[in-house]
PDB file of C-alpha atoms and ligand atoms in Angstrom:
ATOM      1  CA  MET A   1      52.816  47.390  80.904  1.00  0.00           C
ATOM      2  CA  VAL A   2      54.964  50.472  80.688  1.00  0.00           C
ATOM      3  CA  VAL A   3      54.027  53.197  83.108  1.00  0.00           C
ATOM      4  CA  SER A   4      55.355  56.590  82.223  1.00  0.00           C
ATOM      5  CA  THR A   5      55.728  59.076  85.045  1.00  0.00           C
ATOM      6  CA  ALA A   6      56.507  62.024  82.806  1.00  0.00           C
ATOM      7  CA  PRO A   7      53.377  64.016  81.972  1.00  0.00           C
ATOM      8  CA  GLU A   8      52.558  64.326  78.313  1.00  0.00           C
ATOM      9  CA  LYS A   9      54.023  67.407  76.680  1.00  0.00           C
ATOM     10  CA  LYS A  10      52.720  69.258  73.676  1.00  0.00           C
ATOM     11  CA  VAL A  11      55.318  69.895  70.994  1.00  0.00           C
ATOM     12  CA  LEU A  12      54.732  72.226  68.066  1.00  0.00           C
ATOM     13  CA  VAL A  13      56.711  71.040  65.041  1.00  0.00           C
ATOM     14  CA  VAL A  14      57.257  73.756  62.419  1.00  0.00           C
ATOM     15  CA  GLU A  15      58.505  72.009  59.300  1.00  0.00           C
ATOM     16  CA  ASP A  16      57.432  72.271  55.667  1.00  0.00           C
ATOM     17  CA  GLU A  17      58.942  68.964  54.529  1.00  0.00           C
ATOM     18  CA  ALA A  18      56.043  66.594  55.071  1.00  0.00           C
ATOM     19  CA  HIS A  19      58.126  63.432  55.488  1.00  0.00           C
ATOM     20  CA  ILE A  20      60.291  65.002  58.198  1.00  0.00           C
ATOM     21  CA  ALA A  21      57.228  66.433  59.950  1.00  0.00           C
ATOM     22  CA  SER A  22      55.394  63.109  59.969  1.00  0.00           C
ATOM     23  CA  GLY A  23      58.538  61.240  61.083  1.00  0.00           C
ATOM     24  CA  LEU A  24      58.882  63.647  63.980  1.00  0.00           C
ATOM     25  CA  ARG A  25      55.231  63.322  64.869  1.00  0.00           C
ATOM     26  CA  PHE A  26      55.427  59.526  64.857  1.00  0.00           C
ATOM     27  CA  ASN A  27      58.505  59.395  67.066  1.00  0.00           C
ATOM     28  CA  LEU A  28      57.408  62.098  69.495  1.00  0.00           C
ATOM     29  CA  GLU A  29      54.013  60.440  69.920  1.00  0.00           C
ATOM     30  CA  ALA A  30      55.731  57.089  70.461  1.00  0.00           C
ATOM     31  CA  ASP A  31      57.717  58.860  73.180  1.00  0.00           C
ATOM     32  CA  GLY A  32      54.505  59.958  74.916  1.00  0.00           C
ATOM     33  CA  HIS A  33      54.175  63.525  73.663  1.00  0.00           C
ATOM     34  CA  SER A  34      51.353  65.137  71.773  1.00  0.00           C
ATOM     35  CA  VAL A  35      52.263  66.920  68.561  1.00  0.00           C
ATOM     36  CA  VAL A  36      50.870  69.843  66.580  1.00  0.00           C
ATOM     37  CA  LEU A  37      52.223  70.442  63.088  1.00  0.00           C
ATOM     38  CA  ALA A  38      52.626  73.744  61.244  1.00  0.00           C
ATOM     39  CA  ASP A  39      54.092  73.919  57.746  1.00  0.00           C
ATOM     40  CA  THR A  40      54.740  77.670  57.659  1.00  0.00           C
ATOM     41  CA  GLY A  41      56.056  80.230  60.109  1.00  0.00           C
ATOM     42  CA  GLU A  42      52.836  82.183  59.857  1.00  0.00           C
ATOM     43  CA  ALA A  43      50.798  79.094  60.796  1.00  0.00           C
ATOM     44  CA  ALA A  44      53.158  78.454  63.714  1.00  0.00           C
ATOM     45  CA  LEU A  45      52.719  81.980  65.103  1.00  0.00           C
ATOM     46  CA  ALA A  46      48.931  81.671  64.736  1.00  0.00           C
ATOM     47  CA  THR A  47      48.979  78.356  66.628  1.00  0.00           C
ATOM     48  CA  ILE A  48      51.118  79.837  69.391  1.00  0.00           C
ATOM     49  CA  ALA A  49      48.862  82.908  69.647  1.00  0.00           C
ATOM     50  CA  ALA A  50      45.789  80.684  69.985  1.00  0.00           C
ATOM     51  CA  ASP A  51      47.268  78.022  72.256  1.00  0.00           C
ATOM     52  CA  TRP A  52      50.426  79.429  73.837  1.00  0.00           C
ATOM     53  CA  SER A  53      49.743  78.182  77.364  1.00  0.00           C
ATOM     54  CA  ASN A  54      49.455  74.577  76.189  1.00  0.00           C
ATOM     55  CA  ILE A  55      52.593  74.382  74.065  1.00  0.00           C
ATOM     56  CA  ASP A  56      55.657  73.155  75.924  1.00  0.00           C
ATOM     57  CA  LEU A  57      58.269  73.275  73.191  1.00  0.00           C
ATOM     58  CA  VAL A  58      58.707  74.359  69.575  1.00  0.00           C
ATOM     59  CA  VAL A  59      60.835  72.454  67.050  1.00  0.00           C
ATOM     60  CA  LEU A  60      61.498  75.105  64.445  1.00  0.00           C
ATOM     61  CA  ASP A  61      62.974  74.585  60.993  1.00  0.00           C
ATOM     62  CA  VAL A  62      64.936  77.562  59.657  1.00  0.00           C
ATOM     63  CA  MET A  63      64.104  77.156  55.968  1.00  0.00           C
ATOM     64  CA  LEU A  64      60.376  77.679  55.572  1.00  0.00           C
ATOM     65  CA  PRO A  65      58.172  79.128  52.856  1.00  0.00           C
ATOM     66  CA  GLY A  66      57.163  82.678  53.808  1.00  0.00           C
ATOM     67  CA  ILE A  67      58.813  83.959  56.971  1.00  0.00           C
ATOM     68  CA  ASP A  68      61.795  81.891  58.097  1.00  0.00           C
ATOM     69  CA  GLY A  69      62.526  80.244  61.431  1.00  0.00           C
ATOM     70  CA  PHE A  70      64.670  83.141  62.678  1.00  0.00           C
ATOM     71  CA  THR A  71      61.751  85.521  62.190  1.00  0.00           C
ATOM     72  CA  VAL A  72      59.372  83.149  63.959  1.00  0.00           C
ATOM     73  CA  ALA A  73      61.736  82.849  66.947  1.00  0.00           C
ATOM     74  CA  SER A  74      62.364  86.563  67.266  1.00  0.00           C
ATOM     75  CA  ARG A  75      58.644  87.370  66.959  1.00  0.00           C
ATOM     76  CA  MET A  76      57.878  84.832  69.684  1.00  0.00           C
ATOM     77  CA  ARG A  77      60.453  86.441  71.964  1.00  0.00           C
ATOM     78  CA  THR A  78      59.302  89.974  71.130  1.00  0.00           C
ATOM     79  CA  GLN A  79      55.771  88.936  72.035  1.00  0.00           C
ATOM     80  CA  GLY A  80      57.058  87.730  75.401  1.00  0.00           C
ATOM     81  CA  SER A  81      56.805  84.001  74.744  1.00  0.00           C
ATOM     82  CA  LEU A  82      59.442  82.026  76.650  1.00  0.00           C
ATOM     83  CA  ILE A  83      58.504  78.616  75.217  1.00  0.00           C
ATOM     84  CA  PRO A  84      61.749  76.669  74.636  1.00  0.00           C
ATOM     85  CA  ILE A  85      62.784  76.594  70.974  1.00  0.00           C
ATOM     86  CA  LEU A  86      64.907  73.897  69.348  1.00  0.00           C
ATOM     87  CA  MET A  87      65.971  75.071  65.916  1.00  0.00           C
ATOM     88  CA  LEU A  88      66.751  72.861  62.927  1.00  0.00           C
ATOM     89  CA  THR A  89      69.587  74.411  60.932  1.00  0.00           C
ATOM     90  CA  ALA A  90      71.345  73.465  57.703  1.00  0.00           C
ATOM     91  CA  ARG A  91      74.656  71.660  58.102  1.00  0.00           C
ATOM     92  CA  GLY A  92      77.755  73.681  57.356  1.00  0.00           C
ATOM     93  CA  ARG A  93      76.095  77.003  58.062  1.00  0.00           C
ATOM     94  CA  ALA A  94      77.645  78.133  61.321  1.00  0.00           C
ATOM     95  CA  GLU A  95      76.033  81.536  60.870  1.00  0.00           C
ATOM     96  CA  ASP A  96      72.610  79.849  61.078  1.00  0.00           C
ATOM     97  CA  VAL A  97      73.451  78.623  64.551  1.00  0.00           C
ATOM     98  CA  LEU A  98      74.519  82.081  65.648  1.00  0.00           C
ATOM     99  CA  ASP A  99      71.495  83.736  64.042  1.00  0.00           C
ATOM    100  CA  GLY A 100      69.279  81.162  65.720  1.00  0.00           C
ATOM    101  CA  PHE A 101      70.644  81.874  69.183  1.00  0.00           C
ATOM    102  CA  GLU A 102      70.454  85.587  68.454  1.00  0.00           C
ATOM    103  CA  ALA A 103      66.777  85.209  67.501  1.00  0.00           C
ATOM    104  CA  GLY A 104      66.067  83.443  70.790  1.00  0.00           C
ATOM    105  CA  ALA A 105      66.526  79.727  70.126  1.00  0.00           C
ATOM    106  CA  ASP A 106      67.513  77.633  73.155  1.00  0.00           C
ATOM    107  CA  ASP A 107      69.176  74.796  71.313  1.00  0.00           C
ATOM    108  CA  TYR A 108      69.726  73.638  67.749  1.00  0.00           C
ATOM    109  CA  LEU A 109      70.365  70.560  65.695  1.00  0.00           C
ATOM    110  CA  GLN A 110      71.834  70.405  62.213  1.00  0.00           C
ATOM    111  CA  LYS A 111      70.016  68.673  59.367  1.00  0.00           C
ATOM    112  CA  PRO A 112      70.105  65.858  58.540  1.00  0.00           C
ATOM    113  CA  PHE A 113      69.839  64.603  62.113  1.00  0.00           C
ATOM    114  CA  GLU A 114      69.469  61.291  63.893  1.00  0.00           C
ATOM    115  CA  LEU A 115      65.901  61.082  65.179  1.00  0.00           C
ATOM    116  CA  SER A 116      67.097  59.545  68.449  1.00  0.00           C
ATOM    117  CA  ILE A 117      69.372  62.535  69.052  1.00  0.00           C
ATOM    118  CA  LEU A 118      66.599  64.997  68.309  1.00  0.00           C
ATOM    119  CA  ILE A 119      64.249  63.207  70.716  1.00  0.00           C
ATOM    120  CA  ALA A 120      66.971  63.202  73.403  1.00  0.00           C
ATOM    121  CA  ARG A 121      67.566  66.938  72.908  1.00  0.00           C
ATOM    122  CA  ILE A 122      63.840  67.650  73.049  1.00  0.00           C
ATOM    123  CA  ASN A 123      63.464  65.693  76.282  1.00  0.00           C
ATOM    124  CA  ALA A 124      66.509  67.405  77.826  1.00  0.00           C
ATOM    125  CA  LEU A 125      65.083  70.822  76.961  1.00  0.00           C
ATOM    126  CA  LEU A 126      61.645  69.863  78.308  1.00  0.00           C
ATOM    127  CA  ARG A 127      63.235  68.642  81.546  1.00  0.00           C
ATOM    128  CA  ARG A 128      65.193  71.841  82.047  1.00  0.00           C
ATOM    129  CA  HIS A 129      62.103  73.909  81.317  1.00  0.00           C
ATOM    130  CA  ALA A 130      60.011  71.785  83.704  1.00  0.00           C
ATOM    131  CA  TRP A 131      62.466  72.539  86.508  1.00  0.00           C
ATOM    132  CA  HIS A 132      61.967  76.235  85.903  1.00  0.00           C
ATOM    133  CA  VAL A 133      58.193  75.901  85.848  1.00  0.00           C
ATOM    134  CA  ALA A 134      58.199  73.766  89.016  1.00  0.00           C
ATOM    135  CA  ALA A 135      60.496  76.278  90.702  1.00  0.00           C
ATOM    136  CA  ARG A 136      58.106  79.063  89.750  1.00  0.00           C
ATOM    137  CA  GLU A 137      55.090  77.172  91.078  1.00  0.00           C
ATOM    138  CA  ASN A 138      56.829  76.294  94.367  1.00  0.00           C
ATOM    139  CA  ALA A 139      58.056  79.836  94.825  1.00  0.00           C
ATOM    140  CA  ASN A 140      55.599  80.486  97.679  1.00  0.00           C
ATOM    141  CA  THR A 141      56.716  77.567  99.811  1.00  0.00           C
ATOM    142  CA  ARG A 142      60.471  78.022  99.787  1.00  0.00           C
ATOM    143  CA  PRO A 143      63.010  80.832  99.656  1.00  0.00           C
ATOM    144  CA  PRO A 144      62.834  82.725  96.376  1.00  0.00           C
ATOM    145  CA  ASP A 145      65.449  81.768  93.800  1.00  0.00           C
ATOM    146  CA  VAL A 146      66.870  85.228  93.286  1.00  0.00           C
ATOM    147  CA  TYR A 147      70.342  86.716  93.059  1.00  0.00           C
ATOM    148  CA  THR A 148      71.031  90.361  93.698  1.00  0.00           C
ATOM    149  CA  PHE A 149      74.099  92.326  92.684  1.00  0.00           C
ATOM    150  CA  ALA A 150      74.848  96.011  92.127  1.00  0.00           C
ATOM    151  CA  GLY A 151      71.210  97.056  92.363  1.00  0.00           C
ATOM    152  CA  LYS A 152      70.044  94.359  89.950  1.00  0.00           C
ATOM    153  CA  THR A 153      68.011  91.299  90.755  1.00  0.00           C
ATOM    154  CA  VAL A 154      67.971  88.091  88.756  1.00  0.00           C
ATOM    155  CA  ASP A 155      64.757  86.218  89.493  1.00  0.00           C
ATOM    156  CA  PHE A 156      65.380  82.682  88.275  1.00  0.00           C
ATOM    157  CA  ASP A 157      61.817  81.602  89.129  1.00  0.00           C
ATOM    158  CA  ALA A 158      60.236  84.326  87.036  1.00  0.00           C
ATOM    159  CA  GLN A 159      63.040  84.069  84.458  1.00  0.00           C
ATOM    160  CA  GLU A 160      63.616  87.787  84.524  1.00  0.00           C
ATOM    161  CA  LEU A 161      66.158  90.420  85.400  1.00  0.00           C
ATOM    162  CA  ARG A 162      64.995  93.481  87.273  1.00  0.00           C
ATOM    163  CA  VAL A 163      66.927  96.716  87.116  1.00  0.00           C
ATOM    164  CA  LYS A 164      65.259  99.585  88.961  1.00  0.00           C
ATOM    165  CA  ASN A 165      61.742  99.682  87.495  1.00  0.00           C
ATOM    166  CA  LYS A 166      62.617  97.759  84.363  1.00  0.00           C
ATOM    167  CA  LYS A 167      62.029  94.053  83.827  1.00  0.00           C
ATOM    168  CA  TYR A 168      63.874  92.070  81.195  1.00  0.00           C
ATOM    169  CA  PRO A 169      62.411  88.630  80.452  1.00  0.00           C
ATOM    170  CA  LEU A 170      65.140  86.009  80.028  1.00  0.00           C
ATOM    171  CA  THR A 171      64.924  82.953  77.818  1.00  0.00           C
ATOM    172  CA  LEU A 172      65.706  79.609  79.433  1.00  0.00           C
ATOM    173  CA  MET A 173      69.256  79.659  78.118  1.00  0.00           C
ATOM    174  CA  GLU A 174      69.894  83.285  79.045  1.00  0.00           C
ATOM    175  CA  ALA A 175      68.771  82.473  82.588  1.00  0.00           C
ATOM    176  CA  ASN A 176      70.812  79.262  82.687  1.00  0.00           C
ATOM    177  CA  LEU A 177      73.933  80.974  81.348  1.00  0.00           C
ATOM    178  CA  LEU A 178      73.612  83.797  83.858  1.00  0.00           C
ATOM    179  CA  ARG A 179      73.178  81.283  86.666  1.00  0.00           C
ATOM    180  CA  TYR A 180      76.280  79.385  85.557  1.00  0.00           C
ATOM    181  CA  LEU A 181      78.341  82.589  85.484  1.00  0.00           C
ATOM    182  CA  VAL A 182      76.972  83.694  88.868  1.00  0.00           C
ATOM    183  CA  GLN A 183      77.827  80.298  90.369  1.00  0.00           C
ATOM    184  CA  HIS A 184      81.429  80.865  89.225  1.00  0.00           C
ATOM    185  CA  GLU A 185      81.543  84.461  90.425  1.00  0.00           C
ATOM    186  CA  GLY A 186      85.036  85.938  90.131  1.00  0.00           C
ATOM    187  CA  LYS A 187      86.392  82.987  88.120  1.00  0.00           C
ATOM    188  CA  ALA A 188      87.110  82.825  84.407  1.00  0.00           C
ATOM    189  CA  VAL A 189      85.021  80.233  82.604  1.00  0.00           C
ATOM    190  CA  SER A 190      85.726  79.018  79.096  1.00  0.00           C
ATOM    191  CA  ARG A 191      83.267  79.137  76.209  1.00  0.00           C
ATOM    192  CA  LYS A 192      83.668  75.388  75.801  1.00  0.00           C
ATOM    193  CA  ASN A 193      82.697  74.763  79.435  1.00  0.00           C
ATOM    194  CA  MET A 194      79.687  77.047  79.082  1.00  0.00           C
ATOM    195  CA  LEU A 195      78.489  75.156  76.017  1.00  0.00           C
ATOM    196  CA  GLU A 196      78.966  71.822  77.760  1.00  0.00           C
ATOM    197  CA  GLU A 197      77.491  72.759  81.124  1.00  0.00           C
ATOM    198  CA  VAL A 198      74.689  75.083  80.053  1.00  0.00           C
ATOM    199  CA  TRP A 199      73.682  73.701  76.663  1.00  0.00           C
ATOM    200  CA  ASN A 200      74.825  70.084  77.008  1.00  0.00           C
ATOM    201  CA  LEU A 201      76.614  70.498  73.678  1.00  0.00           C
ATOM    202  CA  ARG A 202      79.656  68.350  73.402  1.00  0.00           C
ATOM    203  CA  GLU A 203      80.197  68.249  69.692  1.00  0.00           C
ATOM    204  CA  ASP A 204      82.219  70.830  67.806  1.00  0.00           C
ATOM    205  CA  THR A 205      79.932  73.761  68.228  1.00  0.00           C
ATOM    206  CA  ASP A 206      80.914  77.189  67.103  1.00  0.00           C
ATOM    207  CA  THR A 207      81.726  78.780  70.442  1.00  0.00           C
ATOM    208  CA  ARG A 208      80.959  82.249  69.072  1.00  0.00           C
ATOM    209  CA  ALA A 209      77.348  81.435  69.908  1.00  0.00           C
ATOM    210  CA  ILE A 210      78.284  82.191  73.505  1.00  0.00           C
ATOM    211  CA  ASP A 211      79.459  85.675  72.543  1.00  0.00           C
ATOM    212  CA  HIS A 212      75.990  86.507  71.228  1.00  0.00           C
ATOM    213  CA  PHE A 213      74.403  85.471  74.506  1.00  0.00           C
ATOM    214  CA  ILE A 214      76.933  87.496  76.489  1.00  0.00           C
ATOM    215  CA  ALA A 215      76.279  90.519  74.262  1.00  0.00           C
ATOM    216  CA  ARG A 216      72.561  90.218  74.991  1.00  0.00           C
ATOM    217  CA  LEU A 217      73.074  89.810  78.729  1.00  0.00           C
ATOM    218  CA  ARG A 218      75.406  92.823  78.747  1.00  0.00           C
ATOM    219  CA  LYS A 219      72.628  94.987  77.313  1.00  0.00           C
ATOM    220  CA  TYR A 220      70.538  94.162  80.388  1.00  0.00           C
ATOM    221  CA  VAL A 221      73.261  94.096  83.019  1.00  0.00           C
ATOM    222  CA  GLU A 222      75.808  96.738  82.062  1.00  0.00           C
ATOM    223  CA  LYS A 223      75.481 100.486  82.255  1.00  0.00           C
ATOM    224  CA  GLU A 224      77.829 100.731  79.273  1.00  0.00           C
ATOM    225  CA  PRO A 225      77.645  97.414  77.366  1.00  0.00           C
ATOM    226  CA  SER A 226      80.751  98.342  75.348  1.00  0.00           C
ATOM    227  CA  ARG A 227      82.720  98.753  78.593  1.00  0.00           C
ATOM    228  CA  PRO A 228      81.489  95.765  80.610  1.00  0.00           C
ATOM    229  CA  ARG A 229      82.266  95.627  84.327  1.00  0.00           C
ATOM    230  CA  HIS A 230      80.163  92.659  85.450  1.00  0.00           C
ATOM    231  CA  LEU A 231      80.416  90.359  82.433  1.00  0.00           C
ATOM    232  CA  GLN A 232      84.094  90.697  81.676  1.00  0.00           C
ATOM    233  CA  THR A 233      85.929  89.206  78.706  1.00  0.00           C
ATOM    234  CA  VAL A 234      88.900  87.080  79.694  1.00  0.00           C
ATOM    235  CA  ARG A 235      91.191  87.087  76.700  1.00  0.00           C
ATOM    236  CA  GLY A 236      91.998  83.642  75.356  1.00  0.00           C
ATOM    237  CA  VAL A 237      89.620  81.959  77.798  1.00  0.00           C
ATOM    238  CA  GLY A 238      86.063  83.200  77.893  1.00  0.00           C
ATOM    239  CA  TYR A 239      84.211  85.266  80.430  1.00  0.00           C
ATOM    240  CA  LYS A 240      84.109  86.143  84.086  1.00  0.00           C
ATOM    241  CA  PHE A 241      81.196  87.412  86.155  1.00  0.00           C
ATOM    242  CA  VAL A 242      82.107  89.994  88.783  1.00  0.00           C
ATOM    243  CA  ALA A 243      79.315  91.001  91.165  1.00  0.00           C
ATOM    244  CA  ALA A 244      81.019  94.024  92.709  1.00  0.00           C
ATOM    245  CA  PRO A 245      83.713  95.361  90.375  1.00  0.00           C
ATOM    246  CA  LYS A 246      86.216  97.723  91.978  1.00  0.00           C
TER     247      LYS A 246
HETATM  248 CA1   CA B   1      62.325  73.384  55.490  1.00  0.00          CA
END
């Protein structure tokens, strides 16, 4: 008898190609998850609106009838949903990857994909998200997981950045990227390292994806995002976080 210690997770699969959707359902269920299917973006948003607290992850195809996957992701984020999103993009369309991250996706996989790789990515994303949720729930019994610099507070438990009276919700990957940069305070880190350490992406990913995340973080963190002082560009390398710039 196989005893699984991981609690069952509910995955919303947004995919209009029935054979891919049913293949995903079969394999995710075999892996111990429960699955809800939606074949349009509109149906996905309706499902999330009705059942948001029970959905642990969204697998989101870009090419859908009606509104596309980018629109679904950005509407979810605008509505304050921080559910992890794994986006399915078309191979050879680097701009899809960038648009996906820009819209709020946490990870992506190009079609056609190996099912085993998709399942591994889904489980990795669920694990990372579970750490955040557990950290949030244990927040009362241990020191808060916060980082303060220059009058700003990053609350990793709440997944938000607080600047004066304003709160900016952070997606999982925004929070993870910020944590990685903070952990390397004052040191230049390369885009490649960020992709490997934060996203677990080892294949040839377009590293410009990182630039979109940095641009978003700068909007929250910098007084003048076009003249960054905390999230500095290091030419030819990547970026450097500086807590107290001179
Ligand atoms: Ca499709």
